Amino acid sequence: MHTPSNPSNTKPHAGNMRQPIDIPPLKEELEACPPDVDMHIERTPLPVHSGMLSRNHSLCPVRFRIRSCVNVKLLPITAYGISERAFKICCIAFEVVRGRVGVQALRGMVTTTCCERLELMRDLMKSATSNHVDLHSKRFYAQPMPVLIDGTAVSPMRFEITIEVRVGSLQYWVNMVLDLRGSAWICTYLDMG
C-alpha cells in the first residue's frame, strides 16, 4: 500500500531549513487591545549604585554594584552599607570555614542556621583536606580577596548578593541573602562554593 508523502510531516534537514517568519497578530488580538494602549513597552534600566570599598585589611579596593528591582528608592549610603556588611560577613565566613576563628565571630550578623551550616562545612573541609597537602595549602594559606560585590534589593526588607572571591589562584562565588530584622541587616542564607 502506498502512502502519499506529506511535506509538512517530514523532518527538516540542512537543505530543507526554513527561515522564521514574523507572524502578525490575529484580528481578535488586535480587537481585544484598546486603541489607546501602546504595544511597545519601553524598558528603563534599573538604577545602580556602584563604587569601591577600600578597607584597611584588604590589599585592593573592592568593586560593588547594588540595584533595586522594586519600587523603592535606594540611597547610595544604603548601597555602600550593604556592600560593607556583605564584605565583612564573607571574609569572616571564610575564616570560620578555615578553622581560624570560631563561628561566634559571626553572631549578630548571621542566623543560627547559617552558623550551624558553616560549622558543618568547616568540619567537612577539615576532613576532606587533611590527607591532601597541596589542596590544603591552596585553600588555607592564601588570603581571601573579595573582588566584586553585586547585589539586588528584591524587596524593601531583602537584598540578594553575590560576591566573587579569589583565594590564591582559586575563584569562589559566595551567595547571601540579607534580611532587615529590627534595625539590622542579618544574613539568613549563605552559600560558599
PDB file of C-alpha atoms in Angstrom:
ATOM      1  CA  MET A   1       0.000   0.000   0.000  1.00  0.00           C
ATOM      2  CA  HIS A   2       1.412   3.378  -0.998  1.00  0.00           C
ATOM      3  CA  THR A   3       1.134   6.287   1.463  1.00  0.00           C
ATOM      4  CA  PRO A   4       1.311   9.729  -0.083  1.00  0.00           C
ATOM      5  CA  SER A   5       4.120  11.832   1.341  1.00  0.00           C
ATOM      6  CA  ASN A   6       3.149  14.938   3.205  1.00  0.00           C
ATOM      7  CA  PRO A   7       5.866  17.647   3.198  1.00  0.00           C
ATOM      8  CA  SER A   8       4.639  19.123   6.480  1.00  0.00           C
ATOM      9  CA  ASN A   9       5.309  15.828   8.281  1.00  0.00           C
ATOM     10  CA  THR A  10       8.862  15.394   7.047  1.00  0.00           C
ATOM     11  CA  LYS A  11      11.741  16.273   9.295  1.00  0.00           C
ATOM     12  CA  PRO A  12      13.785  19.199   8.038  1.00  0.00           C
ATOM     13  CA  HIS A  13      17.368  18.568   7.089  1.00  0.00           C
ATOM     14  CA  ALA A  14      20.181  21.023   6.386  1.00  0.00           C
ATOM     15  CA  GLY A  15      18.974  21.818   2.861  1.00  0.00           C
ATOM     16  CA  ASN A  16      15.293  21.999   3.836  1.00  0.00           C
ATOM     17  CA  MET A  17      15.500  24.530   6.740  1.00  0.00           C
ATOM     18  CA  ARG A  18      13.040  27.383   6.515  1.00  0.00           C
ATOM     19  CA  GLN A  19      13.717  30.838   7.855  1.00  0.00           C
ATOM     20  CA  PRO A  20      11.463  32.010  10.704  1.00  0.00           C
ATOM     21  CA  ILE A  21       8.778  34.447   9.671  1.00  0.00           C
ATOM     22  CA  ASP A  22       7.028  37.189  11.601  1.00  0.00           C
ATOM     23  CA  ILE A  23       3.511  36.140  12.438  1.00  0.00           C
ATOM     24  CA  PRO A  24       1.120  39.082  12.544  1.00  0.00           C
ATOM     25  CA  PRO A  25      -1.343  39.245  15.454  1.00  0.00           C
ATOM     26  CA  LEU A  26      -4.750  37.717  14.929  1.00  0.00           C
ATOM     27  CA  LYS A  27      -7.673  40.037  14.265  1.00  0.00           C
ATOM     28  CA  GLU A  28      -9.195  39.040  17.633  1.00  0.00           C
ATOM     29  CA  GLU A  29      -5.966  40.015  19.426  1.00  0.00           C
ATOM     30  CA  LEU A  30      -5.968  43.436  17.797  1.00  0.00           C
ATOM     31  CA  GLU A  31      -9.608  43.991  18.687  1.00  0.00           C
ATOM     32  CA  ALA A  32      -9.025  42.910  22.300  1.00  0.00           C
ATOM     33  CA  CYS A  33      -6.387  45.587  22.776  1.00  0.00           C
ATOM     34  CA  PRO A  34      -7.792  49.108  23.273  1.00  0.00           C
ATOM     35  CA  PRO A  35      -6.560  51.577  20.644  1.00  0.00           C
ATOM     36  CA  ASP A  36      -5.004  53.931  23.200  1.00  0.00           C
ATOM     37  CA  VAL A  37      -2.651  51.254  24.607  1.00  0.00           C
ATOM     38  CA  ASP A  38       0.912  51.351  23.304  1.00  0.00           C
ATOM     39  CA  MET A  39       2.004  47.814  22.482  1.00  0.00           C
ATOM     40  CA  HIS A  40       5.703  48.733  22.694  1.00  0.00           C
ATOM     41  CA  ILE A  41       6.789  48.925  26.317  1.00  0.00           C
ATOM     42  CA  GLU A  42       9.941  50.894  26.836  1.00  0.00           C
ATOM     43  CA  ARG A  43      12.205  49.361  29.417  1.00  0.00           C
ATOM     44  CA  THR A  44      14.261  51.546  31.637  1.00  0.00           C
ATOM     45  CA  PRO A  45      17.404  50.174  33.225  1.00  0.00           C
ATOM     46  CA  LEU A  46      17.410  49.625  36.956  1.00  0.00           C
ATOM     47  CA  PRO A  47      19.120  52.384  38.907  1.00  0.00           C
ATOM     48  CA  VAL A  48      22.519  51.160  40.010  1.00  0.00           C
ATOM     49  CA  HIS A  49      24.765  52.426  42.775  1.00  0.00           C
ATOM     50  CA  SER A  50      28.345  51.397  42.234  1.00  0.00           C
ATOM     51  CA  GLY A  51      31.679  52.285  43.677  1.00  0.00           C
ATOM     52  CA  MET A  52      34.690  50.958  45.508  1.00  0.00           C
ATOM     53  CA  LEU A  53      35.100  49.722  49.075  1.00  0.00           C
ATOM     54  CA  SER A  54      38.528  50.489  50.401  1.00  0.00           C
ATOM     55  CA  ARG A  55      39.142  48.523  53.545  1.00  0.00           C
ATOM     56  CA  ASN A  56      42.228  48.574  55.766  1.00  0.00           C
ATOM     57  CA  HIS A  57      42.560  44.785  55.826  1.00  0.00           C
ATOM     58  CA  SER A  58      42.075  44.435  52.063  1.00  0.00           C
ATOM     59  CA  LEU A  59      45.037  44.802  49.752  1.00  0.00           C
ATOM     60  CA  CYS A  60      42.997  46.327  46.943  1.00  0.00           C
ATOM     61  CA  PRO A  61      39.660  48.151  46.714  1.00  0.00           C
ATOM     62  CA  VAL A  62      36.578  46.009  46.113  1.00  0.00           C
ATOM     63  CA  ARG A  63      34.067  46.990  43.431  1.00  0.00           C
ATOM     64  CA  PHE A  64      30.399  46.957  44.357  1.00  0.00           C
ATOM     65  CA  ARG A  65      27.181  47.259  42.333  1.00  0.00           C
ATOM     66  CA  ILE A  66      23.851  47.453  44.132  1.00  0.00           C
ATOM     67  CA  ARG A  67      20.493  47.908  42.410  1.00  0.00           C
ATOM     68  CA  SER A  68      16.821  47.756  43.304  1.00  0.00           C
ATOM     69  CA  CYS A  69      14.230  45.849  41.293  1.00  0.00           C
ATOM     70  CA  VAL A  70      11.372  47.029  43.498  1.00  0.00           C
ATOM     71  CA  ASN A  71       9.742  50.416  43.570  1.00  0.00           C
ATOM     72  CA  VAL A  72      11.853  51.673  46.465  1.00  0.00           C
ATOM     73  CA  LYS A  73      14.360  54.469  46.255  1.00  0.00           C
ATOM     74  CA  LEU A  74      17.748  53.046  47.165  1.00  0.00           C
ATOM     75  CA  LEU A  75      20.080  55.580  48.735  1.00  0.00           C
ATOM     76  CA  PRO A  76      23.814  55.485  47.930  1.00  0.00           C
ATOM     77  CA  ILE A  77      24.635  55.312  51.657  1.00  0.00           C
ATOM     78  CA  THR A  78      22.435  52.199  51.951  1.00  0.00           C
ATOM     79  CA  ALA A  79      24.146  50.580  48.955  1.00  0.00           C
ATOM     80  CA  TYR A  80      27.563  51.279  50.477  1.00  0.00           C
ATOM     81  CA  GLY A  81      26.469  49.974  53.905  1.00  0.00           C
ATOM     82  CA  ILE A  82      25.000  46.772  52.446  1.00  0.00           C
ATOM     83  CA  SER A  83      28.216  46.204  50.478  1.00  0.00           C
ATOM     84  CA  GLU A  84      30.326  46.708  53.603  1.00  0.00           C
ATOM     85  CA  ARG A  85      28.159  44.320  55.601  1.00  0.00           C
ATOM     86  CA  ALA A  86      28.346  41.633  52.883  1.00  0.00           C
ATOM     87  CA  PHE A  87      32.127  42.093  52.607  1.00  0.00           C
ATOM     88  CA  LYS A  88      32.592  41.639  56.350  1.00  0.00           C
ATOM     89  CA  ILE A  89      30.344  38.567  56.560  1.00  0.00           C
ATOM     90  CA  CYS A  90      32.086  36.984  53.562  1.00  0.00           C
ATOM     91  CA  CYS A  91      35.617  37.447  54.937  1.00  0.00           C
ATOM     92  CA  ILE A  92      34.735  36.191  58.417  1.00  0.00           C
ATOM     93  CA  ALA A  93      32.819  33.205  56.960  1.00  0.00           C
ATOM     94  CA  PHE A  94      35.934  32.156  55.012  1.00  0.00           C
ATOM     95  CA  GLU A  95      37.990  32.296  58.196  1.00  0.00           C
ATOM     96  CA  VAL A  96      35.351  30.250  60.063  1.00  0.00           C
ATOM     97  CA  VAL A  97      35.419  27.551  57.354  1.00  0.00           C
ATOM     98  CA  ARG A  98      39.229  27.509  57.518  1.00  0.00           C
ATOM     99  CA  GLY A  99      39.031  26.995  61.289  1.00  0.00           C
ATOM    100  CA  ARG A 100      40.965  30.176  62.093  1.00  0.00           C
ATOM    101  CA  VAL A 101      38.142  31.850  64.029  1.00  0.00           C
ATOM    102  CA  GLY A 102      35.138  30.492  65.820  1.00  0.00           C
ATOM    103  CA  VAL A 103      31.625  30.831  64.490  1.00  0.00           C
ATOM    104  CA  GLN A 104      30.843  33.196  67.377  1.00  0.00           C
ATOM    105  CA  ALA A 105      32.643  35.909  65.352  1.00  0.00           C
ATOM    106  CA  LEU A 106      29.531  35.988  63.156  1.00  0.00           C
ATOM    107  CA  ARG A 107      26.995  36.222  65.985  1.00  0.00           C
ATOM    108  CA  GLY A 108      24.587  39.077  65.372  1.00  0.00           C
ATOM    109  CA  MET A 109      25.429  39.124  61.635  1.00  0.00           C
ATOM    110  CA  VAL A 110      24.065  35.721  60.534  1.00  0.00           C
ATOM    111  CA  THR A 111      21.280  33.440  61.744  1.00  0.00           C
ATOM    112  CA  THR A 112      21.972  30.415  63.918  1.00  0.00           C
ATOM    113  CA  THR A 113      21.093  28.159  60.966  1.00  0.00           C
ATOM    114  CA  CYS A 114      23.873  29.778  58.907  1.00  0.00           C
ATOM    115  CA  CYS A 115      26.284  29.338  61.835  1.00  0.00           C
ATOM    116  CA  GLU A 116      25.454  25.637  62.133  1.00  0.00           C
ATOM    117  CA  ARG A 117      25.944  25.119  58.390  1.00  0.00           C
ATOM    118  CA  LEU A 118      29.300  26.926  58.473  1.00  0.00           C
ATOM    119  CA  GLU A 119      30.447  24.697  61.332  1.00  0.00           C
ATOM    120  CA  LEU A 120      29.424  21.631  59.325  1.00  0.00           C
ATOM    121  CA  MET A 121      31.272  22.937  56.276  1.00  0.00           C
ATOM    122  CA  ARG A 122      34.352  23.594  58.421  1.00  0.00           C
ATOM    123  CA  ASP A 123      34.318  20.000  59.670  1.00  0.00           C
ATOM    124  CA  LEU A 124      33.815  18.608  56.156  1.00  0.00           C
ATOM    125  CA  MET A 125      36.643  20.748  54.726  1.00  0.00           C
ATOM    126  CA  LYS A 126      38.966  19.741  57.540  1.00  0.00           C
ATOM    127  CA  SER A 127      38.396  16.028  56.968  1.00  0.00           C
ATOM    128  CA  ALA A 128      38.491  16.348  53.147  1.00  0.00           C
ATOM    129  CA  THR A 129      41.789  18.246  53.011  1.00  0.00           C
ATOM    130  CA  SER A 130      43.645  16.559  55.863  1.00  0.00           C
ATOM    131  CA  ASN A 131      45.217  13.945  53.564  1.00  0.00           C
ATOM    132  CA  HIS A 132      45.881  16.284  50.609  1.00  0.00           C
ATOM    133  CA  VAL A 133      48.633  18.742  51.491  1.00  0.00           C
ATOM    134  CA  ASP A 134      48.531  20.578  48.139  1.00  0.00           C
ATOM    135  CA  LEU A 135      44.750  21.115  48.301  1.00  0.00           C
ATOM    136  CA  HIS A 136      45.018  22.161  51.934  1.00  0.00           C
ATOM    137  CA  SER A 137      47.678  24.769  51.153  1.00  0.00           C
ATOM    138  CA  LYS A 138      45.715  26.198  48.196  1.00  0.00           C
ATOM    139  CA  ARG A 139      42.601  26.692  50.281  1.00  0.00           C
ATOM    140  CA  PHE A 140      44.003  27.570  53.666  1.00  0.00           C
ATOM    141  CA  TYR A 141      47.131  29.686  53.291  1.00  0.00           C
ATOM    142  CA  ALA A 142      46.182  32.380  50.773  1.00  0.00           C
ATOM    143  CA  GLN A 143      44.137  35.335  51.972  1.00  0.00           C
ATOM    144  CA  PRO A 144      40.544  35.517  50.661  1.00  0.00           C
ATOM    145  CA  MET A 145      40.227  38.597  48.442  1.00  0.00           C
ATOM    146  CA  PRO A 146      36.703  39.732  47.524  1.00  0.00           C
ATOM    147  CA  VAL A 147      36.827  41.244  44.045  1.00  0.00           C
ATOM    148  CA  LEU A 148      33.219  42.152  43.233  1.00  0.00           C
ATOM    149  CA  ILE A 149      30.057  42.567  45.286  1.00  0.00           C
ATOM    150  CA  ASP A 150      26.872  42.511  43.213  1.00  0.00           C
ATOM    151  CA  GLY A 151      23.525  42.886  44.933  1.00  0.00           C
ATOM    152  CA  THR A 152      19.853  43.468  44.251  1.00  0.00           C
ATOM    153  CA  ALA A 153      17.102  44.715  46.544  1.00  0.00           C
ATOM    154  CA  VAL A 154      14.317  42.230  45.826  1.00  0.00           C
ATOM    155  CA  SER A 155      12.031  43.778  48.434  1.00  0.00           C
ATOM    156  CA  PRO A 156      12.302  46.711  50.826  1.00  0.00           C
ATOM    157  CA  MET A 157      13.416  44.238  53.500  1.00  0.00           C
ATOM    158  CA  ARG A 158      15.692  41.891  51.484  1.00  0.00           C
ATOM    159  CA  PHE A 159      18.906  42.022  49.455  1.00  0.00           C
ATOM    160  CA  GLU A 160      20.309  39.133  47.438  1.00  0.00           C
ATOM    161  CA  ILE A 161      24.067  39.414  46.995  1.00  0.00           C
ATOM    162  CA  THR A 162      26.735  37.579  45.017  1.00  0.00           C
ATOM    163  CA  ILE A 163      30.415  38.074  45.833  1.00  0.00           C
ATOM    164  CA  GLU A 164      33.359  36.982  43.710  1.00  0.00           C
ATOM    165  CA  VAL A 165      36.237  35.921  45.974  1.00  0.00           C
ATOM    166  CA  ARG A 166      39.744  34.895  44.988  1.00  0.00           C
ATOM    167  CA  VAL A 167      41.819  32.713  47.280  1.00  0.00           C
ATOM    168  CA  GLY A 168      45.244  32.458  45.722  1.00  0.00           C
ATOM    169  CA  SER A 169      44.691  31.163  42.196  1.00  0.00           C
ATOM    170  CA  LEU A 170      41.224  29.775  43.021  1.00  0.00           C
ATOM    171  CA  GLN A 171      37.985  31.639  42.355  1.00  0.00           C
ATOM    172  CA  TYR A 172      34.888  31.228  44.543  1.00  0.00           C
ATOM    173  CA  TRP A 173      31.392  32.669  44.446  1.00  0.00           C
ATOM    174  CA  VAL A 174      29.539  33.489  47.643  1.00  0.00           C
ATOM    175  CA  ASN A 175      25.772  33.969  47.605  1.00  0.00           C
ATOM    176  CA  MET A 176      23.966  35.509  50.519  1.00  0.00           C
ATOM    177  CA  VAL A 177      20.615  36.963  51.461  1.00  0.00           C
ATOM    178  CA  LEU A 178      20.432  39.879  53.886  1.00  0.00           C
ATOM    179  CA  ASP A 179      17.082  40.469  55.582  1.00  0.00           C
ATOM    180  CA  LEU A 180      16.184  43.508  57.654  1.00  0.00           C
ATOM    181  CA  ARG A 181      15.357  42.288  61.152  1.00  0.00           C
ATOM    182  CA  GLY A 182      14.594  45.079  63.549  1.00  0.00           C
ATOM    183  CA  SER A 183      17.196  47.688  62.684  1.00  0.00           C
ATOM    184  CA  ALA A 184      19.971  45.351  61.474  1.00  0.00           C
ATOM    185  CA  TRP A 185      20.670  43.541  58.217  1.00  0.00           C
ATOM    186  CA  ILE A 186      21.041  39.851  59.125  1.00  0.00           C
ATOM    187  CA  CYS A 187      22.362  37.172  56.767  1.00  0.00           C
ATOM    188  CA  THR A 188      19.681  34.484  56.503  1.00  0.00           C
ATOM    189  CA  TYR A 189      21.272  32.476  53.667  1.00  0.00           C
ATOM    190  CA  LEU A 190      24.957  31.929  52.985  1.00  0.00           C
ATOM    191  CA  ASP A 191      26.369  29.671  50.274  1.00  0.00           C
ATOM    192  CA  MET A 192      30.089  29.443  49.579  1.00  0.00           C
ATOM    193  CA  GLY A 193      31.253  27.478  46.598  1.00  0.00           C
TER     194      GLY A 193
END
